[in-house]
Coordinates of C-alpha atoms in Angstrom, one line a residue:
M1 CA 26.0 -171.3 -10.5
R2 CA 28.2 -172.4 -13.5
F3 CA 26.6 -175.6 -13.5
A4 CA 23.1 -174.1 -13.8
V5 CA 23.7 -171.9 -16.6
A6 CA 25.7 -174.7 -18.5
G7 CA 22.2 -176.9 -17.8
R8 CA 20.1 -173.9 -19.1
V9 CA 22.3 -173.8 -22.3
L10 CA 22.3 -177.4 -22.6
F11 CA 18.6 -177.5 -22.6
L12 CA 18.3 -174.5 -25.0
C13 CA 20.6 -176.2 -27.3
F14 CA 18.5 -179.3 -27.2
L15 CA 15.3 -177.2 -27.9
L16 CA 17.0 -175.5 -31.2
G17 CA 19.1 -178.3 -32.4
V18 CA 22.0 -176.7 -32.1
P19 CA 25.3 -179.1 -31.5
A20 CA 26.2 -178.7 -27.9
D21 CA 29.7 -179.3 -27.7
Q22 CA 30.3 -176.6 -30.0
T23 CA 27.8 -173.8 -28.1
V24 CA 28.0 -174.5 -24.7
A25 CA 31.2 -173.0 -24.2
E26 CA 30.5 -169.9 -25.7
A27 CA 27.2 -169.5 -24.4
V28 CA 28.6 -169.5 -21.0
A29 CA 31.3 -167.4 -21.6
L30 CA 28.5 -164.7 -22.8
R31 CA 26.7 -165.3 -19.7
E32 CA 29.7 -164.9 -17.5
R33 CA 30.4 -161.6 -19.1
V34 CA 26.9 -160.0 -18.7
N35 CA 26.8 -161.0 -15.0
A36 CA 30.2 -159.4 -14.6
L37 CA 28.7 -156.3 -15.8
F38 CA 27.1 -155.6 -12.6
E39 CA 30.0 -155.8 -10.3
A40 CA 32.4 -154.1 -12.9
D41 CA 33.8 -150.5 -12.5
D42 CA 32.9 -148.0 -15.4
Q43 CA 36.0 -148.9 -17.4
Q44 CA 35.8 -152.4 -16.5
R45 CA 32.3 -152.2 -17.6
R46 CA 33.3 -150.6 -21.0
E47 CA 35.9 -153.5 -21.5
L48 CA 33.4 -156.2 -21.4
L49 CA 30.6 -154.1 -23.4
R50 CA 33.2 -154.3 -26.1
E51 CA 34.1 -157.8 -25.8
L52 CA 30.3 -158.2 -26.1
A53 CA 30.2 -156.1 -29.3
A54 CA 33.3 -158.0 -30.6
S55 CA 31.7 -161.4 -30.3
G56 CA 29.1 -160.7 -32.9
D57 CA 26.7 -163.2 -31.0
E58 CA 23.1 -162.6 -32.2
R59 CA 21.8 -162.3 -28.5
V60 CA 24.1 -159.2 -27.8
P61 CA 21.8 -156.3 -29.1
A62 CA 19.2 -157.5 -26.9
V63 CA 21.7 -157.0 -24.0
F64 CA 22.7 -153.5 -25.2
E65 CA 19.1 -152.5 -25.8
A66 CA 18.1 -153.4 -22.3
L67 CA 21.2 -152.0 -20.8
A68 CA 20.4 -148.4 -22.3
R69 CA 17.0 -148.2 -21.4
G70 CA 17.9 -149.3 -17.5
A71 CA 16.0 -152.7 -17.7
L72 CA 19.0 -154.5 -16.5
Y73 CA 18.8 -156.2 -13.2
L74 CA 20.4 -158.3 -10.7
D75 CA 18.5 -161.5 -9.4
R76 CA 20.0 -161.8 -6.5
R77 CA 18.3 -165.2 -5.5
S78 CA 20.4 -166.5 -8.4
D79 CA 22.9 -163.8 -8.7
D80 CA 22.3 -163.7 -12.7
V81 CA 21.6 -160.4 -14.8
V82 CA 18.2 -160.5 -16.0
I83 CA 15.7 -158.1 -17.9
A84 CA 13.2 -156.9 -15.4
E85 CA 9.8 -154.8 -15.9
R86 CA 8.1 -153.2 -13.1
R87 CA 4.6 -154.1 -12.4
G88 CA 3.2 -152.2 -9.4
A89 CA 5.2 -153.8 -6.3
R90 CA 6.5 -157.0 -8.5
Y91 CA 8.9 -157.3 -11.4
E92 CA 8.5 -159.4 -14.3
L93 CA 11.9 -161.2 -15.0
R94 CA 12.9 -162.7 -18.3
D95 CA 16.3 -164.2 -19.1
V96 CA 18.6 -161.8 -20.5
L97 CA 20.0 -164.1 -23.4
T98 CA 17.0 -166.5 -24.2
G99 CA 14.1 -164.0 -23.4
N100 CA 12.4 -166.8 -21.5
E101 CA 9.9 -165.5 -18.8
L102 CA 11.4 -166.2 -15.3
A103 CA 9.7 -166.5 -11.9
G104 CA 8.5 -162.8 -10.6
A105 CA 10.5 -161.0 -8.2
G106 CA 9.9 -158.6 -5.2
R107 CA 11.6 -155.1 -4.7
R108 CA 14.2 -156.8 -2.5
D109 CA 14.9 -159.6 -5.1
V110 CA 16.5 -157.3 -7.7
R111 CA 18.7 -154.6 -7.8
R112 CA 19.0 -152.3 -11.1
L113 CA 22.4 -152.1 -13.4
R114 CA 22.9 -148.3 -13.2
V115 CA 25.0 -146.8 -16.3
D116 CA 26.6 -142.9 -16.7
N117 CA 25.1 -140.5 -19.0
R118 CA 28.3 -141.1 -20.7
L119 CA 27.8 -144.9 -21.5
R120 CA 24.2 -144.1 -22.1
E121 CA 25.0 -142.0 -25.2
E122 CA 27.4 -144.8 -26.8
L123 CA 24.6 -147.2 -26.1
A124 CA 21.9 -144.8 -27.7
S125 CA 23.4 -146.1 -31.1
L126 CA 23.3 -149.7 -30.3
A127 CA 19.5 -150.0 -30.2
A128 CA 19.6 -150.5 -34.1
L129 CA 22.0 -153.5 -33.5
R130 CA 18.6 -155.6 -33.1
G131 CA 18.3 -155.4 -36.9
L132 CA 22.0 -157.0 -37.8
V133 CA 20.3 -160.1 -36.7
S134 CA 17.1 -159.8 -39.0
T135 CA 16.7 -161.9 -41.8
D136 CA 15.3 -159.2 -43.7
V137 CA 18.2 -157.5 -46.1
G138 CA 16.4 -154.0 -45.7
E139 CA 16.3 -154.2 -42.2
R140 CA 20.0 -155.1 -41.9
R141 CA 21.0 -152.2 -43.9
S142 CA 18.7 -149.9 -42.2
A143 CA 19.9 -150.7 -39.0
V144 CA 23.7 -150.3 -40.5
R145 CA 22.8 -146.9 -41.6
T146 CA 21.2 -146.0 -38.5
I147 CA 24.8 -146.9 -36.5
A148 CA 26.5 -145.0 -39.0
A149 CA 24.6 -141.9 -38.1
A150 CA 26.0 -141.6 -34.8
P151 CA 28.5 -144.3 -34.5
S152 CA 30.2 -145.3 -30.8
A153 CA 32.9 -147.3 -30.3
L154 CA 30.8 -150.3 -29.2
A155 CA 28.8 -150.4 -32.2
L156 CA 31.6 -150.0 -34.6
E157 CA 33.1 -153.4 -32.7
T158 CA 29.8 -154.7 -33.6
L159 CA 29.7 -153.9 -37.0
R160 CA 33.2 -155.3 -37.2
G161 CA 32.2 -158.6 -35.8
H162 CA 29.4 -159.0 -37.8
L163 CA 31.3 -158.1 -41.2
A164 CA 32.6 -161.6 -41.7
R165 CA 29.0 -163.2 -41.2
E166 CA 27.2 -161.0 -43.6
T167 CA 26.0 -162.5 -46.7
D168 CA 24.3 -159.8 -48.6
A169 CA 26.8 -157.9 -50.5
S170 CA 24.9 -154.5 -50.4
V171 CA 24.8 -154.9 -46.5
R172 CA 28.4 -155.7 -46.7
D173 CA 29.3 -152.5 -48.4
E174 CA 27.3 -150.5 -46.0
I175 CA 29.3 -151.9 -43.4
E176 CA 32.6 -151.5 -44.9
L177 CA 31.9 -147.7 -45.9
T178 CA 30.8 -147.0 -42.1
L179 CA 34.0 -148.4 -41.0
A180 CA 36.1 -146.7 -43.4
I181 CA 34.4 -143.1 -42.5
A182 CA 35.2 -144.0 -38.9
A183 CA 38.8 -145.1 -39.8
L184 CA 39.7 -141.8 -40.8
S185 CA 40.2 -140.6 -37.3
A186 CA 42.7 -143.5 -36.8
S187 CA 46.2 -142.8 -38.1
G188 CA 49.0 -144.5 -39.9
S189 CA 48.1 -147.4 -42.7
A190 CA 44.4 -147.3 -41.3
V191 CA 44.1 -144.2 -42.6
S192 CA 45.4 -144.8 -46.0
D193 CA 43.2 -148.0 -46.2
A194 CA 40.3 -145.9 -45.5
L195 CA 40.7 -143.6 -48.1
A196 CA 41.0 -146.1 -50.6
T197 CA 37.8 -147.6 -49.6
L198 CA 36.2 -144.3 -49.9
E199 CA 37.7 -143.2 -53.0
G200 CA 35.4 -142.3 -55.9
R201 CA 32.1 -143.1 -53.5
S202 CA 29.1 -141.2 -54.4
E203 CA 27.2 -141.0 -51.1
A204 CA 27.0 -137.6 -49.5
R205 CA 28.3 -138.5 -46.2
V206 CA 31.7 -139.6 -48.0
R207 CA 32.1 -136.3 -49.6
A208 CA 31.7 -134.7 -45.9
A209 CA 33.8 -137.0 -44.2
L210 CA 36.6 -136.3 -46.8
A211 CA 36.2 -132.8 -46.4
A212 CA 36.2 -132.7 -42.9
F213 CA 39.4 -134.9 -42.8
L214 CA 41.1 -132.2 -45.1
E215 CA 40.3 -129.6 -42.6
R216 CA 42.5 -131.3 -40.0
D217 CA 46.0 -129.7 -39.2
D218 CA 47.5 -133.0 -38.0
L219 CA 47.8 -134.3 -41.7
N220 CA 50.9 -135.2 -43.4
S221 CA 51.4 -134.5 -47.1
A222 CA 51.2 -137.6 -48.4
Q223 CA 47.7 -138.3 -46.4
R224 CA 46.5 -134.8 -47.6
E225 CA 47.4 -135.9 -51.2
E226 CA 45.3 -139.3 -50.8
A227 CA 42.6 -137.3 -49.1
Q228 CA 42.8 -134.4 -52.1
A229 CA 42.8 -137.2 -54.7
A230 CA 39.8 -139.3 -53.3
L231 CA 37.7 -136.1 -53.1
R232 CA 38.2 -135.3 -56.6
K233 CA 37.3 -138.8 -57.6
T234 CA 34.2 -138.2 -55.6
E235 CA 33.1 -135.1 -57.0
L236 CA 33.6 -136.1 -60.6
R237 CA 31.4 -139.1 -60.0
L238 CA 28.9 -136.8 -58.0
R239 CA 28.7 -134.3 -61.2
W240 CA 28.3 -137.3 -63.7
L241 CA 25.7 -138.9 -61.6
A242 CA 23.9 -135.3 -61.3
R243 CA 23.9 -135.2 -65.1
L244 CA 22.2 -138.6 -65.7
E245 CA 19.8 -137.6 -63.2
A246 CA 19.0 -134.5 -64.9
L247 CA 19.1 -136.5 -68.2
F248 CA 16.4 -138.7 -66.6
F249 CA 14.3 -135.6 -65.2
G250 CA 14.5 -134.3 -69.0
L251 CA 12.9 -137.6 -70.5
S252 CA 10.1 -137.3 -67.6
L253 CA 9.4 -133.6 -68.7
G254 CA 9.4 -134.7 -72.1
S255 CA 6.9 -137.5 -71.7
V256 CA 4.8 -135.1 -70.2
L257 CA 4.9 -132.6 -73.1
L258 CA 4.4 -135.4 -75.3
L259 CA 1.2 -136.5 -73.3
C260 CA 0.0 -132.7 -73.3
A261 CA 1.2 -132.0 -77.2
I262 CA -0.2 -135.1 -79.0
G263 CA -3.7 -134.3 -78.9
L264 CA -3.3 -130.8 -79.9
S265 CA -0.8 -132.1 -82.8
I266 CA -3.9 -134.0 -84.1
T267 CA -5.8 -131.8 -84.0
F268 CA -4.1 -128.5 -85.2
G269 CA -2.8 -130.9 -87.8
V270 CA -6.1 -132.0 -89.4
M271 CA -8.3 -129.6 -88.5
G272 CA -6.1 -126.2 -88.5
V273 CA -7.7 -125.4 -85.3
I274 CA -5.9 -123.6 -82.1
N275 CA -7.6 -124.8 -79.3
M276 CA -6.5 -122.8 -76.3
A277 CA -9.1 -124.7 -74.2
H278 CA -6.4 -127.8 -74.6
G279 CA -5.1 -126.9 -71.0
E280 CA -8.3 -127.2 -69.5
L281 CA -9.3 -130.4 -71.2
I282 CA -5.8 -131.8 -69.5
M283 CA -7.1 -130.0 -66.3
L284 CA -10.2 -132.1 -66.4
G285 CA -8.6 -135.3 -66.7
A286 CA -6.5 -134.5 -63.5
Y287 CA -9.9 -134.1 -61.8
A288 CA -11.2 -137.2 -63.1
S289 CA -8.4 -139.1 -61.3
W290 CA -9.0 -136.9 -58.2
G291 CA -12.8 -137.9 -58.6
A292 CA -12.0 -141.5 -59.0
Q293 CA -10.3 -141.6 -55.8
Q294 CA -12.9 -139.9 -53.8
L295 CA -15.5 -142.7 -54.9
L296 CA -12.8 -145.4 -54.1
P297 CA -11.2 -144.1 -50.7
G298 CA -8.3 -146.3 -49.7
Q299 CA -7.9 -147.7 -52.8
P300 CA -5.7 -145.3 -54.9
G301 CA -4.1 -148.0 -56.9
L302 CA -7.4 -149.2 -58.4
A303 CA -8.6 -145.8 -58.6
L304 CA -5.7 -144.6 -60.9
L305 CA -6.0 -147.4 -63.0
L306 CA -10.0 -146.9 -63.6
S307 CA -9.4 -143.3 -64.1
I308 CA -7.3 -143.7 -67.5
P309 CA -10.3 -144.9 -69.1
A310 CA -12.7 -142.7 -67.4
A311 CA -10.6 -139.6 -68.0
F312 CA -10.0 -140.8 -71.9
L313 CA -14.0 -141.1 -72.2
F314 CA -15.0 -138.0 -70.2
C315 CA -12.7 -135.7 -71.9
G316 CA -13.5 -137.0 -75.2
F317 CA -17.2 -136.1 -74.8
V318 CA -16.3 -132.5 -73.6
G319 CA -14.5 -132.1 -76.8
L320 CA -17.0 -133.5 -79.0
L321 CA -19.5 -131.0 -77.4
L322 CA -17.3 -128.1 -77.9
E323 CA -16.7 -129.3 -81.6
R324 CA -20.4 -130.1 -82.4
G325 CA -21.4 -126.9 -80.3
V326 CA -18.8 -124.2 -81.2
I327 CA -15.9 -125.1 -83.2
R328 CA -17.8 -126.6 -86.2
H329 CA -19.3 -123.1 -86.7
L330 CA -15.8 -121.3 -87.2
Y331 CA -14.0 -123.4 -89.4
G332 CA -11.7 -121.1 -91.8
R333 CA -11.6 -118.2 -89.2
P334 CA -8.7 -118.7 -87.2
L335 CA -8.6 -116.1 -85.2
E336 CA -12.0 -116.5 -84.2
T337 CA -11.7 -119.9 -83.5
L338 CA -8.6 -118.8 -81.1
L339 CA -10.9 -116.1 -79.2
A340 CA -13.6 -118.9 -78.8
T341 CA -11.6 -121.4 -77.3
F342 CA -9.9 -118.8 -75.2
G343 CA -13.2 -118.0 -73.7
I344 CA -14.2 -121.5 -73.5
S345 CA -11.1 -122.3 -71.4
L346 CA -12.0 -119.6 -69.0
I347 CA -15.8 -120.9 -68.6
L348 CA -13.9 -124.3 -67.9
Q349 CA -11.8 -123.0 -65.2
Q350 CA -14.6 -121.0 -63.5
A351 CA -16.9 -124.3 -63.6
V352 CA -14.2 -126.1 -61.8
R353 CA -14.0 -123.5 -59.1
S354 CA -17.6 -123.2 -58.7
L355 CA -18.4 -126.8 -58.9
V356 CA -15.7 -128.4 -56.9
S357 CA -13.6 -125.9 -55.2
P358 CA -10.6 -123.0 -56.0
L359 CA -8.3 -124.8 -54.1
N360 CA -6.0 -127.3 -55.2
R361 CA -6.6 -131.1 -54.3
S362 CA -3.9 -133.8 -53.8
V363 CA -4.1 -137.4 -55.5
V364 CA -2.7 -140.2 -53.6
T365 CA -0.1 -142.2 -55.1
P366 CA -0.4 -145.6 -55.0
S367 CA 2.2 -147.7 -53.0
W368 CA 3.5 -149.2 -56.3
L369 CA 4.6 -145.5 -57.6
S370 CA 5.8 -144.5 -54.4
G371 CA 9.7 -144.1 -53.7
A372 CA 12.8 -144.6 -56.0
W373 CA 14.8 -147.1 -57.8
E374 CA 18.1 -146.1 -56.6
I375 CA 20.6 -147.4 -59.3
A376 CA 23.7 -145.9 -57.4
P377 CA 23.8 -143.4 -54.3
G378 CA 23.7 -140.3 -55.8
L379 CA 21.3 -141.4 -58.7
A380 CA 17.7 -142.5 -57.7
L381 CA 14.7 -142.6 -60.5
T382 CA 11.3 -142.3 -59.0
Y383 CA 8.7 -145.0 -59.8
N384 CA 5.8 -142.6 -60.5
R385 CA 7.9 -140.6 -63.2
I386 CA 9.3 -144.0 -64.7
A387 CA 5.7 -145.2 -65.3
I388 CA 4.6 -141.8 -66.7
L389 CA 7.4 -142.2 -69.2
L390 CA 6.6 -145.7 -70.4
F391 CA 2.5 -144.5 -70.0
S392 CA 3.3 -141.7 -72.6
L393 CA 5.6 -144.0 -75.2
L394 CA 2.3 -146.9 -74.8
T395 CA 0.0 -144.0 -75.6
F396 CA 2.0 -142.5 -78.6
A397 CA 2.3 -146.2 -79.7
L398 CA -1.5 -147.0 -79.8
L399 CA -2.4 -143.7 -81.4
L400 CA 0.1 -144.4 -84.1
A401 CA -1.5 -147.6 -84.4
L402 CA -5.1 -146.2 -84.4
L403 CA -4.1 -143.8 -87.1
R404 CA -2.1 -146.5 -89.2
F405 CA -4.3 -149.3 -89.0
T406 CA -7.9 -148.5 -88.7
R407 CA -10.6 -147.1 -90.9
L408 CA -10.8 -143.8 -88.5
G409 CA -6.9 -143.4 -88.9
L410 CA -7.4 -143.9 -92.9
Q411 CA -10.0 -140.8 -93.2
L412 CA -8.1 -138.9 -90.8
R413 CA -5.1 -139.1 -92.8
A414 CA -7.1 -138.6 -96.0
V415 CA -8.6 -135.5 -94.7
A416 CA -5.9 -134.0 -93.5
Q417 CA -3.9 -134.3 -97.0
N418 CA -6.9 -133.2 -99.1
R419 CA -9.9 -132.3 -97.6
A420 CA -11.8 -131.8 -100.8
M421 CA -10.7 -135.0 -102.3
A422 CA -11.5 -136.8 -99.6
R423 CA -15.2 -135.4 -99.3
A424 CA -15.1 -136.5 -103.1
L425 CA -14.4 -140.0 -102.3
G426 CA -17.1 -140.2 -99.7
V427 CA -15.6 -139.5 -96.8
R428 CA -17.8 -137.5 -94.2
S429 CA -15.1 -134.6 -93.3
G430 CA -17.6 -133.2 -90.4
R431 CA -17.7 -136.6 -88.7
V432 CA -13.9 -137.3 -88.9
D433 CA -13.6 -133.7 -87.8
A434 CA -15.9 -134.1 -84.6
M435 CA -13.8 -137.6 -83.7
T436 CA -10.6 -136.0 -84.6
F437 CA -11.2 -133.6 -82.0
A438 CA -12.9 -136.1 -79.7
L439 CA -9.6 -137.9 -80.0
G440 CA -7.1 -135.2 -79.3
S441 CA -9.4 -134.1 -76.2
G442 CA -9.2 -137.6 -74.6
V443 CA -5.5 -137.6 -75.0
A444 CA -5.5 -134.6 -73.2
G445 CA -7.6 -136.1 -70.5
L446 CA -4.9 -138.9 -70.3
A447 CA -2.0 -136.4 -69.7
G448 CA -4.0 -134.8 -66.8
V449 CA -4.2 -138.5 -65.0
A450 CA -0.2 -138.4 -65.3
L451 CA 0.2 -135.2 -64.0
S452 CA -2.0 -135.8 -61.2
Q453 CA 0.7 -138.2 -59.9
L454 CA 3.5 -135.3 -60.0
T455 CA 1.4 -132.3 -58.9
N456 CA -1.4 -130.8 -57.0
V457 CA -4.8 -130.8 -59.1
G458 CA -6.3 -127.5 -59.6
P459 CA -8.4 -125.1 -61.7
N460 CA -4.9 -123.6 -63.6
L461 CA -3.1 -126.8 -63.9
G462 CA -3.4 -126.5 -67.7
Q463 CA -2.2 -123.1 -68.2
A464 CA 1.5 -124.2 -67.2
Y465 CA 1.4 -126.5 -69.9
I466 CA -0.6 -124.9 -72.9
I467 CA 2.3 -122.7 -74.4
D468 CA 4.8 -125.3 -73.9
S469 CA 2.6 -127.9 -75.8
F470 CA 2.2 -125.3 -78.7
L471 CA 6.3 -124.7 -78.9
V472 CA 6.3 -128.9 -79.3
V473 CA 4.1 -128.8 -82.3
V474 CA 5.2 -126.0 -83.9
F475 CA 8.8 -127.3 -83.3
G476 CA 8.2 -130.8 -84.2
G477 CA 6.3 -130.2 -87.3
V478 CA 2.3 -129.3 -87.3
G479 CA 0.4 -132.4 -87.7
N480 CA 3.5 -135.0 -87.6
L481 CA 3.6 -137.4 -84.7
W482 CA 6.9 -138.4 -85.0
G483 CA 8.1 -134.8 -85.0
T484 CA 5.8 -134.0 -81.9
L485 CA 7.6 -137.1 -80.0
V486 CA 11.2 -135.9 -81.0
A487 CA 10.4 -132.0 -80.0
A488 CA 8.8 -133.0 -76.9
F489 CA 11.7 -135.1 -75.4
S490 CA 14.5 -132.6 -77.3
L491 CA 13.1 -129.7 -75.6
G492 CA 12.4 -131.5 -71.8
V493 CA 16.0 -132.6 -71.8
A494 CA 17.4 -129.6 -73.1
N495 CA 15.3 -127.5 -70.2
K496 CA 16.5 -129.8 -67.4
L497 CA 20.3 -130.0 -68.7
L498 CA 20.3 -126.2 -68.7
E499 CA 18.6 -125.2 -65.6
P500 CA 21.5 -126.2 -62.9
A501 CA 23.7 -123.7 -64.8
A502 CA 21.2 -121.4 -66.0
G503 CA 18.2 -121.6 -63.5
A504 CA 14.6 -122.4 -64.2
V505 CA 13.3 -119.1 -65.6
L506 CA 16.5 -118.0 -67.7
A507 CA 16.6 -122.0 -69.1
K508 CA 13.1 -121.4 -70.5
I509 CA 14.3 -117.9 -72.0
L510 CA 17.3 -119.4 -73.8
L511 CA 15.2 -122.4 -75.2
L512 CA 12.6 -120.0 -76.6
V513 CA 15.2 -117.6 -77.9
G514 CA 16.9 -120.8 -79.4
L515 CA 13.5 -122.1 -81.0
I516 CA 12.7 -118.8 -82.5
L517 CA 15.9 -118.6 -84.0
F518 CA 15.5 -122.0 -85.3
L519 CA 11.8 -121.1 -86.6
Q520 CA 13.4 -118.5 -88.8
R521 CA 15.7 -121.0 -90.7
R522 CA 13.3 -123.8 -90.5
P523 CA 9.7 -122.4 -90.2
Q524 CA 7.8 -125.6 -90.9
G525 CA 9.5 -127.3 -87.8
L526 CA 11.8 -130.4 -87.7
F527 CA 9.5 -132.9 -89.7
P528 CA 7.4 -130.5 -92.4
R529 CA 5.3 -131.9 -94.7
S530 CA 6.0 -132.5 -98.1
G531 CA 3.5 -132.3 -100.8
R532 CA 0.9 -135.2 -100.5
Q533 CA 3.0 -137.1 -98.1
D534 CA 1.6 -139.0 -95.2
T535 CA 3.0 -137.2 -92.2
L536 CA 0.6 -139.0 -89.8

């Protein structure tokens, strides 16, 4: 039988181009160990499996997987262990190491290799070992994490054997971390080495493993001190990572507030209109994003890109109709403007409920915005929030360029500084007011597109942001775009940094109280207008 085994191995080496003189002995020894599994008792079988795991051979995971699902059989005709699949009264056989198909067999030709429940439980975690020989780094990393979730002695032996051959640093780090956590159950120098490896790591399982280790009663004073020091460094790192994550979420919230408030800042600063329907314009922009996905099913990425200009134009057109139909008749009467726009907001909400649905709608996030960028264990930045942050800054830059370098921007700044003088110089202030309101409404639509990637779309979407938008405009300085930028990110970051300690509701209350106190001392905001200075 040994001659037949060697012959098959030599033929396989010839096909694969592997130097036979370096491989035959290892392959023969591997096959002999697999064949010996059948006649071995339980203890000997575990020893053989440990030897197979320690070998690190890339064919071993397939053997473990077949054994775990009860597919290993002895072919009585050749006395070789094979993988067998029953097909009626016949069995389809495959070579256990090469996977090559063999001649079929009847029921009397094969006998199943049986395993007890204890061994089956150990082998359950070894099903992931197939991923260790994958060429994809992500699959190998996933295999290590699967083993780490339910490690067995066999799986850990396999990881130790694979560590020396692993080429990717991140996978090696995962293996070392898994082995270090497992080594906490050992004694002597192995524990000290494991604690040194785990010290300061930010993974959640590291903290749990150290906490469980400290609960043991058999620790000496040196081990307990080492474990406590490692746990303190881990918790300190986790606190800093939590602060950085809160900072990122604060910037993300600030970018949303910037998009929501920047259009309001333009209309409020130039026209003096308190537009209570601004939140509903944001809501219409979000529905434009949802509608684009209904027109392009199965293409959420393309629908999202097309919804950006569509929302801007649609909301800008709605804003133009509102200005020409209602607001232009109420200039100079701020209280009546406030009441009129509040009524318009109710009309728009009810129109959406009647024409679309009173229920919330979900917008599918494209695959390239799904997931997160894991900078470090415990610190992951979601792609959709990163995209919204960049989108808000790009929108701000384009709007600033429009106001600085276009004819409309020049006229808008002239009307904002001195309406009467601008009209005397031939500027059609009524047209500028209409275009300004349409521009602010279009930017509100862009804010709705961004919000559709963070939350569900519903008739009340804009109500959650209208008050915060007014706070940003007042805090930054009415009509000042740079003030709006600073105020939006300041309030967003402050809110997210206060939330962990004070809670979401109390954090908003504290911010509101602080803002009121600030406006008592500086009623014109962070960046007030001074005389005829150009603030836009």
